[in-house]
Coordinates of N, CA and C in Angstrom, one line a residue:
Chain D
K1 N 116.0 106.9 68.2 CA 115.0 107.2 69.1 C 114.7 106.0 70.1
Q2 N 114.6 106.3 71.4 CA 114.4 105.2 72.3 C 112.9 104.8 72.4
E3 N 112.6 103.6 72.0 CA 111.2 103.2 72.0 C 111.0 101.9 72.6
V4 N 109.7 101.7 73.1 CA 109.3 100.4 73.7 C 108.1 99.9 72.9
T5 N 108.2 98.6 72.5 CA 107.1 98.1 71.7 C 106.5 96.8 72.4
Q6 N 105.2 96.7 72.4 CA 104.6 95.5 73.0 C 103.6 94.9 71.9
I7 N 103.9 93.7 71.6 CA 103.1 93.0 70.6 C 102.7 91.6 71.1
P8 N 101.4 91.2 71.1 CA 100.3 91.8 70.4 C 99.7 92.9 71.2
A9 N 98.8 93.7 70.6 CA 98.1 94.7 71.4 C 97.0 94.1 72.3
A10 N 96.5 93.0 71.9 CA 95.5 92.3 72.6 C 95.7 90.8 72.5
L11 N 95.3 90.1 73.6 CA 95.5 88.6 73.7 C 94.4 88.0 74.5
S12 N 93.8 86.9 74.0 CA 92.7 86.2 74.8 C 93.2 84.8 75.0
V13 N 93.1 84.3 76.2 CA 93.5 82.9 76.5 C 92.5 82.3 77.4
P14 N 92.3 81.0 77.4 CA 91.4 80.3 78.3 C 92.0 80.3 79.7
E15 N 91.2 80.3 80.7 CA 91.6 80.2 82.1 C 92.5 78.9 82.3
G16 N 93.5 79.1 83.1 CA 94.4 78.0 83.4 C 95.6 77.8 82.6
E17 N 95.6 78.5 81.5 CA 96.8 78.4 80.6 C 97.9 79.3 81.1
N18 N 99.1 78.9 80.7 CA 100.3 79.7 81.0 C 100.4 80.6 79.7
L19 N 100.9 81.8 79.9 CA 101.1 82.7 78.8 C 102.3 83.6 79.0
V20 N 102.7 84.2 77.8 CA 103.9 85.1 77.8 C 103.5 86.4 77.1
L21 N 103.9 87.5 77.7 CA 103.7 88.8 77.1 C 105.1 89.3 76.8
N22 N 105.1 90.0 75.6 CA 106.4 90.4 75.1 C 106.6 91.9 75.1
C23 N 107.9 92.3 75.3 CA 108.2 93.7 75.3 C 109.6 93.8 74.6
S24 N 109.7 94.7 73.7 CA 111.0 94.9 73.0 C 111.4 96.4 73.1
F25 N 112.7 96.7 73.2 CA 113.1 98.1 73.3 C 114.3 98.3 72.4
T26 N 114.5 99.5 72.0 CA 115.4 99.8 70.9 C 116.9 100.0 71.4
D27 N 117.1 100.3 72.6 CA 118.5 100.6 73.1 C 118.8 99.7 74.2
S28 N 119.9 98.9 74.1 CA 120.3 97.9 75.0 C 120.9 98.5 76.3
A29 N 121.3 99.8 76.3 CA 121.9 100.5 77.4 C 120.8 101.0 78.4
I30 N 120.0 100.0 78.9 CA 118.9 100.4 79.8 C 119.4 100.3 81.3
Y31 N 118.7 101.0 82.2 CA 119.0 101.0 83.6 C 118.1 99.9 84.3
N32 N 116.8 100.1 84.2 CA 115.8 99.2 84.8 C 114.7 99.0 83.8
L33 N 113.9 98.0 84.1 CA 112.7 97.7 83.3 C 111.6 97.3 84.3
Q34 N 110.4 97.9 84.1 CA 109.4 97.6 85.1 C 108.1 97.2 84.4
W35 N 107.4 96.2 84.9 CA 106.2 95.7 84.4 C 105.0 96.2 85.3
F36 N 104.0 96.7 84.7 CA 102.8 97.2 85.4 C 101.5 96.5 84.8
R37 N 100.5 96.5 85.6 CA 99.1 96.2 85.1 C 98.2 97.4 85.4
Q38 N 97.3 97.5 84.5 CA 96.3 98.6 84.6 C 95.0 98.1 84.3
D39 N 94.1 98.2 85.3 CA 92.7 97.9 85.2 C 92.0 99.1 84.5
P40 N 90.9 98.8 83.8 CA 90.2 99.9 83.1 C 89.9 101.1 84.0
G41 N 90.3 102.3 83.6 CA 90.0 103.5 84.3 C 90.8 103.7 85.6
K42 N 91.7 102.8 85.8 CA 92.5 102.9 87.1 C 94.0 103.3 86.9
G43 N 94.7 103.4 88.0 CA 96.1 103.7 87.9 C 96.9 102.4 87.6
L44 N 98.2 102.6 87.7 CA 99.1 101.5 87.4 C 99.6 100.7 88.6
T45 N 99.6 99.4 88.6 CA 100.0 98.6 89.7 C 101.4 98.0 89.3
S46 N 102.4 98.3 90.1 CA 103.7 97.7 89.8 C 103.7 96.2 90.0
L47 N 104.2 95.5 89.1 CA 104.3 94.0 89.2 C 105.7 93.5 89.5
L48 N 106.6 94.0 88.7 CA 108.0 93.5 88.9 C 109.0 94.6 88.3
L49 N 110.1 94.8 89.0 CA 111.2 95.6 88.5 C 112.4 94.8 88.3
I50 N 113.0 94.8 87.1 CA 114.2 94.1 86.8 C 115.3 95.1 86.6
Q51 N 116.3 95.0 87.4 CA 117.5 95.9 87.3 C 118.3 95.4 86.1
S52 N 119.1 96.3 85.5 CA 119.9 96.0 84.3 C 120.8 94.9 84.5
S53 N 121.3 94.6 85.8 CA 122.2 93.6 86.1 C 121.6 92.2 86.3
Q54 N 120.2 92.2 86.3 CA 119.5 91.0 86.6 C 119.0 90.3 85.3
R55 N 118.8 89.0 85.3 CA 118.2 88.3 84.1 C 116.7 88.0 84.3
E56 N 116.3 87.9 85.6 CA 114.9 87.7 85.8 C 114.5 88.0 87.2
Q57 N 113.2 88.1 87.4 CA 112.6 88.4 88.7 C 111.3 87.6 88.8
T58 N 110.9 87.1 90.0 CA 109.7 86.3 90.2 C 108.9 86.9 91.3
S59 N 107.6 86.9 91.1 CA 106.7 87.2 92.2 C 105.4 86.4 92.0
G60 N 105.3 85.4 92.9 CA 104.1 84.5 92.8 C 104.0 83.8 91.5
R61 N 102.9 84.0 90.7 CA 102.7 83.3 89.5 C 103.4 84.1 88.3
L62 N 104.1 85.2 88.6 CA 104.7 86.0 87.6 C 106.2 85.8 87.6
N63 N 106.7 85.8 86.3 CA 108.2 85.7 86.2 C 108.5 86.6 85.0
A64 N 109.4 87.6 85.2 CA 109.8 88.5 84.2 C 111.3 88.2 83.9
S65 N 111.6 88.2 82.6 CA 113.0 88.0 82.2 C 113.5 89.2 81.4
L66 N 114.8 89.4 81.4 CA 115.4 90.5 80.6 C 116.6 90.0 79.9
D67 N 116.6 90.4 78.6 CA 117.8 90.1 77.7 C 118.1 91.4 77.0
K68 N 119.1 92.1 77.6 CA 119.5 93.4 77.1 C 120.1 93.3 75.7
S69 N 120.9 92.3 75.5 CA 121.6 92.2 74.2 C 120.6 92.1 73.0
S70 N 119.5 91.4 73.2 CA 118.5 91.3 72.1 C 117.4 92.4 72.3
G71 N 117.4 93.2 73.3 CA 116.4 94.2 73.5 C 115.0 93.7 73.8
R72 N 115.0 92.6 74.7 CA 113.7 92.0 74.9 C 113.5 91.7 76.4
S73 N 112.2 91.8 76.8 CA 111.8 91.3 78.1 C 110.5 90.5 77.9
T74 N 110.3 89.5 78.7 CA 109.0 88.8 78.7 C 108.4 88.7 80.1
L75 N 107.1 88.7 80.1 CA 106.4 88.5 81.4 C 105.6 87.2 81.2
Y76 N 106.0 86.2 82.1 CA 105.3 84.9 82.1 C 104.3 84.9 83.2
I77 N 103.1 84.5 82.8 CA 102.0 84.3 83.8 C 101.6 82.9 83.8
A78 N 101.7 82.2 85.0 CA 101.4 80.8 85.1 C 100.0 80.7 85.6
A79 N 99.3 79.6 85.1 CA 98.0 79.2 85.6 C 97.1 80.4 85.6
S80 N 96.8 81.0 84.4 CA 96.1 82.3 84.4 C 94.7 82.2 85.0
Q81 N 94.2 83.3 85.5 CA 92.9 83.4 86.2 C 92.1 84.6 85.6
P82 N 90.8 84.5 85.7 CA 90.0 85.7 85.2 C 90.5 87.0 85.8
G83 N 90.9 87.0 87.0 CA 91.4 88.2 87.7 C 92.7 88.8 87.1
D84 N 93.3 88.0 86.2 CA 94.5 88.5 85.6 C 94.2 89.4 84.4
S85 N 92.9 89.4 84.0 CA 92.5 90.3 82.9 C 92.8 91.7 83.2
A86 N 93.5 92.4 82.3 CA 93.9 93.8 82.5 C 94.8 94.1 81.3
T87 N 95.3 95.4 81.3 CA 96.3 95.8 80.3 C 97.7 95.7 81.0
Y88 N 98.6 95.1 80.4 CA 100.0 95.0 80.9 C 100.9 95.9 80.2
L89 N 101.6 96.7 80.9 CA 102.5 97.7 80.4 C 103.9 97.4 80.8
C90 N 104.8 97.6 79.8 CA 106.2 97.5 80.0 C 106.8 98.9 80.0
A91 N 107.7 99.2 80.9 CA 108.3 100.5 80.9 C 109.8 100.4 81.1
V92 N 110.6 101.2 80.5 CA 112.0 101.2 80.5 C 112.6 102.5 80.9
F93 N 113.6 102.4 81.8 CA 114.5 103.6 82.1 C 115.7 103.5 81.2
F94 N 115.7 104.4 80.2 CA 116.8 104.4 79.2 C 118.1 105.2 79.7
G95 N 118.0 105.8 80.9 CA 119.2 106.6 81.3 C 118.9 108.0 81.2
N96 N 117.7 108.4 80.8 CA 117.3 109.8 80.8 C 116.4 110.1 82.0
E97 N 116.4 109.2 83.0 CA 115.7 109.5 84.2 C 114.2 109.6 84.1
K98 N 113.6 109.0 83.1 CA 112.2 108.9 83.0 C 111.8 107.6 82.4
L99 N 110.6 107.1 82.8 CA 110.1 105.9 82.2 C 109.6 106.1 80.8
T100 N 110.0 105.2 79.9 CA 109.4 105.2 78.6 C 108.5 104.0 78.5
F101 N 107.2 104.2 78.2 CA 106.3 103.1 78.2 C 106.0 102.5 76.8
G102 N 105.7 101.2 76.8 CA 105.1 100.6 75.7 C 103.6 100.9 75.6
T103 N 102.9 100.5 74.6 CA 101.5 100.8 74.4 C 100.6 99.8 75.1
G104 N 101.2 98.7 75.6 CA 100.5 97.7 76.4 C 99.9 96.6 75.6
T105 N 99.7 95.5 76.3 CA 98.9 94.3 75.8 C 97.7 94.2 76.7
R106 N 96.5 94.2 76.0 CA 95.3 94.0 76.7 C 95.0 92.5 76.8
L107 N 95.0 92.0 78.0 CA 94.9 90.5 78.2 C 93.5 90.2 78.7
T108 N 92.8 89.2 78.1 CA 91.5 88.8 78.5 C 91.7 87.3 78.8
I109 N 91.3 86.9 80.0 CA 91.3 85.5 80.4 C 89.9 85.0 80.3
I110 N 89.6 84.0 79.5 CA 88.3 83.5 79.3 C 87.9 82.4 80.3
P111 N 86.9 82.6 81.1 CA 86.6 81.5 82.1 C 86.1 80.2 81.5
Chain S
K1 N 100.7 100.6 105.0 CA 101.2 101.9 104.5 C 100.3 102.4 103.3
A2 N 99.8 103.6 103.4 CA 98.9 104.1 102.4 C 99.7 104.3 101.1
G3 N 99.0 104.1 100.0 CA 99.6 104.3 98.7 C 99.6 105.7 98.2
V4 N 100.0 106.0 97.0 CA 100.0 107.3 96.4 C 98.5 107.7 96.2
T5 N 98.2 108.9 96.7 CA 96.9 109.5 96.5 C 96.9 110.7 95.6
Q6 N 95.8 110.8 94.9 CA 95.7 111.9 93.9 C 94.3 112.5 94.1
T7 N 94.2 113.8 94.1 CA 93.0 114.5 94.2 C 92.9 115.7 93.2
P8 N 91.7 116.0 92.7 CA 90.5 115.2 92.7 C 90.7 114.0 91.8
R9 N 89.7 113.1 91.9 CA 89.8 111.9 91.0 C 89.2 112.3 89.6
Y10 N 88.3 113.2 89.6 CA 87.7 113.6 88.3 C 87.5 115.1 88.3
L11 N 87.7 115.6 87.1 CA 87.6 117.1 86.9 C 87.0 117.3 85.5
I12 N 86.1 118.3 85.4 CA 85.5 118.8 84.1 C 85.8 120.3 84.1
K13 N 86.5 120.7 83.0 CA 86.8 122.1 82.8 C 86.4 122.5 81.4
T14 N 86.4 123.8 81.1 CA 86.2 124.3 79.8 C 87.5 124.9 79.2
R15 N 87.6 124.9 77.9 CA 88.7 125.5 77.3 C 89.1 126.9 77.8
G16 N 90.4 127.1 78.0 CA 90.8 128.4 78.5 C 91.0 128.5 80.0
Q17 N 90.3 127.6 80.7 CA 90.5 127.6 82.2 C 91.8 127.0 82.6
Q18 N 92.1 127.1 83.8 CA 93.3 126.5 84.4 C 92.9 125.4 85.4
V19 N 93.8 124.5 85.7 CA 93.5 123.4 86.7 C 94.7 123.1 87.5
T20 N 94.5 122.7 88.7 CA 95.6 122.2 89.6 C 95.2 120.9 90.1
L21 N 96.2 119.9 89.9 CA 96.0 118.6 90.4 C 97.0 118.3 91.5
S22 N 96.6 117.5 92.5 CA 97.4 117.3 93.6 C 97.8 115.8 93.8
C23 N 99.0 115.6 94.3 CA 99.5 114.2 94.5 C 100.2 114.1 95.8
S24 N 99.8 113.1 96.6 CA 100.5 112.9 97.9 C 101.3 111.5 97.8
P25 N 102.6 111.5 97.9 CA 103.3 110.3 97.7 C 103.2 109.4 98.9
I26 N 103.7 108.2 98.7 CA 103.8 107.2 99.8 C 104.7 107.8 100.9
S27 N 104.3 107.6 102.1 CA 105.0 108.2 103.2 C 106.5 107.8 103.2
G28 N 107.4 108.8 103.2 CA 108.8 108.6 103.2 C 109.4 108.7 101.8
H29 N 108.5 108.7 100.8 CA 109.0 108.9 99.4 C 109.2 110.3 99.1
R30 N 110.3 110.6 98.4 CA 110.7 112.0 98.2 C 110.7 112.4 96.7
S31 N 110.6 111.4 95.8 CA 110.5 111.7 94.4 C 109.1 111.5 93.9
V32 N 108.7 112.5 93.1 CA 107.3 112.5 92.5 C 107.4 112.8 91.1
S33 N 106.8 111.9 90.2 CA 106.8 112.1 88.8 C 105.4 112.2 88.3
W34 N 105.2 112.9 87.2 CA 103.8 113.1 86.6 C 103.9 112.6 85.2
Y35 N 102.8 111.9 84.8 CA 102.6 111.3 83.5 C 101.2 111.6 83.0
Q36 N 101.1 111.8 81.7 CA 99.8 112.0 81.0 C 99.5 110.7 80.2
Q37 N 98.3 110.2 80.3 CA 97.9 109.1 79.5 C 96.7 109.4 78.7
T38 N 96.9 109.2 77.4 CA 95.8 109.4 76.4 C 95.7 108.2 75.5
P39 N 94.5 108.0 74.9 CA 94.4 106.8 74.0 C 95.3 106.9 72.8
G40 N 95.6 108.1 72.3 CA 96.4 108.3 71.1 C 97.9 108.2 71.4
Q41 N 98.3 108.8 72.5 CA 99.8 108.9 72.7 C 100.3 108.0 73.8
G42 N 99.4 107.3 74.5 CA 99.8 106.4 75.6 C 100.3 107.2 76.8
L43 N 101.3 106.7 77.5 CA 101.8 107.3 78.7 C 103.0 108.1 78.3
Q44 N 103.0 109.4 78.7 CA 104.1 110.3 78.4 C 104.5 111.0 79.7
F45 N 105.8 111.2 79.8 CA 106.4 111.8 81.0 C 106.2 113.3 81.0
L46 N 105.8 113.9 82.1 CA 105.7 115.3 82.2 C 106.9 115.9 82.9
F47 N 107.0 115.6 84.2 CA 108.2 116.1 84.9 C 108.4 115.3 86.2
E48 N 109.5 115.5 86.8 CA 109.8 114.8 88.1 C 110.5 115.7 89.1
Y49 N 110.0 115.6 90.3 CA 110.5 116.5 91.4 C 111.2 115.6 92.5
F50 N 112.3 116.1 93.0 CA 112.9 115.5 94.1 C 113.4 116.6 95.1
S51 N 113.0 116.5 96.3 CA 113.4 117.5 97.3 C 113.1 118.9 96.8
E52 N 111.9 119.1 96.4 CA 111.4 120.4 95.9 C 112.0 121.0 94.7
T53 N 112.8 120.2 94.0 CA 113.5 120.7 92.8 C 113.1 119.8 91.6
Q54 N 112.8 120.5 90.5 CA 112.4 119.8 89.3 C 113.7 119.2 88.7
R55 N 113.8 117.9 88.6 CA 115.0 117.2 88.3 C 115.0 116.8 86.8
N56 N 113.8 116.7 86.2 CA 113.7 116.3 84.8 C 112.3 116.8 84.3
K57 N 112.3 117.0 83.0 CA 111.1 117.5 82.3 C 110.9 116.9 81.0
G58 N 109.7 116.6 80.6 CA 109.4 116.0 79.3 C 109.1 117.1 78.3
N59 N 108.6 116.6 77.2 CA 108.4 117.6 76.0 C 106.9 118.1 76.0
F60 N 106.6 118.8 77.0 CA 105.3 119.5 77.0 C 105.4 121.0 77.0
P61 N 104.4 121.7 76.5 CA 104.5 123.1 76.5 C 104.5 123.7 77.9
G62 N 104.9 125.0 77.9 CA 105.0 125.7 79.2 C 103.8 125.8 80.0
R63 N 102.6 125.6 79.4 CA 101.3 125.6 80.1 C 101.3 124.6 81.2
F64 N 102.1 123.6 81.1 CA 102.2 122.5 82.1 C 103.3 122.9 83.1
S65 N 103.0 123.0 84.3 CA 104.0 123.3 85.3 C 103.7 122.5 86.6
G66 N 104.7 122.4 87.4 CA 104.5 121.7 88.7 C 105.3 122.3 89.8
R67 N 105.1 121.7 91.0 CA 106.0 122.1 92.1 C 105.8 121.0 93.1
Q68 N 106.8 121.0 94.0 CA 106.8 120.1 95.2 C 107.0 120.8 96.4
F69 N 106.3 120.4 97.5 CA 106.4 121.1 98.8 C 107.4 120.3 99.7
S70 N 107.7 120.9 100.8 CA 108.7 120.3 101.7 C 108.2 119.0 102.3
N71 N 106.9 118.7 102.3 CA 106.4 117.4 102.8 C 106.3 116.4 101.6
S72 N 106.9 116.7 100.5 CA 107.0 115.9 99.3 C 105.7 115.9 98.5
R73 N 104.6 116.4 99.0 CA 103.4 116.5 98.2 C 103.7 117.4 96.9
S74 N 103.0 117.0 95.8 CA 103.3 117.8 94.6 C 102.0 118.2 94.0
E75 N 102.1 119.3 93.3 CA 100.9 119.8 92.5 C 101.4 120.0 91.0
M76 N 100.4 119.8 90.1 CA 100.6 120.0 88.7 C 99.5 121.0 88.3
N77 N 100.0 122.0 87.5 CA 99.0 123.0 87.0 C 99.0 123.1 85.5
V78 N 97.9 123.2 84.9 CA 97.8 123.4 83.5 C 97.0 124.6 83.3
S79 N 97.6 125.6 82.6 CA 96.9 126.8 82.3 C 96.3 126.8 80.9
T80 N 95.4 127.7 80.6 CA 94.8 127.8 79.3 C 94.5 126.5 78.6
L81 N 93.6 125.8 79.3 CA 93.3 124.4 78.9 C 92.8 124.3 77.4
E82 N 93.3 123.2 76.8 CA 92.9 122.9 75.4 C 92.1 121.6 75.4
L83 N 91.4 121.3 74.3 CA 90.6 120.1 74.3 C 91.6 118.9 74.4
G84 N 92.7 119.0 73.8 CA 93.7 117.9 73.8 C 94.3 117.6 75.1
D85 N 94.1 118.4 76.1 CA 94.6 118.2 77.5 C 93.7 117.1 78.2
S86 N 92.6 116.8 77.6 CA 91.8 115.7 78.2 C 92.6 114.4 78.3
A87 N 92.7 113.9 79.5 CA 93.6 112.8 79.7 C 93.4 112.3 81.1
L88 N 94.1 111.1 81.4 CA 94.3 110.6 82.8 C 95.7 111.1 83.2
Y89 N 95.7 111.8 84.3 CA 97.0 112.3 84.8 C 97.4 111.4 85.9
L90 N 98.6 110.8 85.8 CA 99.1 109.9 86.8 C 100.3 110.4 87.5
C91 N 100.3 110.2 88.8 CA 101.5 110.6 89.6 C 102.1 109.3 90.1
A92 N 103.5 109.4 90.2 CA 104.2 108.2 90.7 C 105.2 108.7 91.8
S93 N 105.4 107.9 92.8 CA 106.5 108.2 93.8 C 107.5 107.1 93.9
A94 N 108.7 107.5 94.3 CA 109.8 106.6 94.6 C 110.5 107.0 95.8
P95 N 111.1 106.0 96.5 CA 111.6 106.3 97.9 C 112.9 107.1 98.0
I96 N 113.8 106.9 97.1 CA 115.1 107.5 97.3 C 115.6 108.3 96.2
A97 N 116.8 108.8 96.3 CA 117.3 109.7 95.3 C 117.6 109.1 93.9
D98 N 117.8 107.8 93.9 CA 118.0 107.1 92.6 C 116.8 107.3 91.7
P99 N 117.0 108.0 90.6 CA 115.9 108.3 89.7 C 115.4 107.0 88.9
Y100 N 116.2 105.9 89.0 CA 115.8 104.7 88.3 C 115.1 103.7 89.3
N101 N 114.7 104.2 90.4 CA 114.1 103.2 91.4 C 112.7 102.9 91.0
E102 N 112.2 101.8 91.6 CA 110.8 101.4 91.3 C 109.8 102.5 91.5
Q103 N 108.9 102.6 90.6 CA 107.9 103.7 90.7 C 106.6 103.1 91.1
F104 N 105.9 103.8 92.0 CA 104.6 103.4 92.5 C 103.6 104.5 92.1
F105 N 102.5 104.1 91.4 CA 101.6 105.0 90.8 C 100.3 105.2 91.7
G106 N 99.7 106.3 91.5 CA 98.4 106.6 92.1 C 97.3 106.2 91.2
P107 N 96.0 106.5 91.6 CA 94.9 106.1 90.8 C 94.6 107.0 89.7
G108 N 95.2 108.2 89.7 CA 95.1 109.2 88.6 C 94.0 110.2 88.8
T109 N 94.0 111.2 88.0 CA 93.0 112.2 88.0 C 92.5 112.3 86.5
R110 N 91.2 112.0 86.3 CA 90.6 112.1 85.0 C 90.2 113.5 84.7
L111 N 90.9 114.2 83.7 CA 90.5 115.5 83.4 C 89.8 115.5 82.0
T112 N 88.7 116.1 82.0 CA 87.9 116.3 80.8 C 87.8 117.8 80.5
V113 N 88.2 118.2 79.3 CA 88.1 119.6 78.8 C 87.1 119.7 77.8
L114 N 86.0 120.5 78.0 CA 84.9 120.7 77.1 C 85.1 122.0 76.3

């Protein structure tokens, strides 16, 4: 069964720290992987898309990496800010033309 | 460029009723997908439309249906509502025929079934 796992479910860090969010998936034959953030009661905001041929993607203070052989992706957030507090979701295209989502990591940045 | 819009934003219905949700994709986008988000099951894929054709379908009962119009706007219908249908329904759009392209989500419709 193709699954996406995100651990931990919740994370709290002081403002200014760098942090890493983890995502693991069960099948290395993926097409793309996409990271999203979701604020409470809101929709999903796309952060980064990594294609299967890429190893990483960067946008501002965010850097996402992809290691298909180990079934892992990480989202690195530099110099965290209170506005980064949200739930971060990892989603994978396994080749069945639909996104399979992890359950998310709820991130709290402590001022 | 305007983002994905969904209407209505909030709905309250009773068991047995039916409901129709609407999604307008980003201008120029032709693929529209629908997802259901609940606290227990997380985000689950409902279906995807491209050029008015359903291209993919998730594991939901036939009470859930959808369609896409020639202007790429999409509607989702749920008949004979059950309490378990209470959820945030999210719509996503993508620009081209590649089904693995980056997905852009709308704000969602919060459906409450009483």
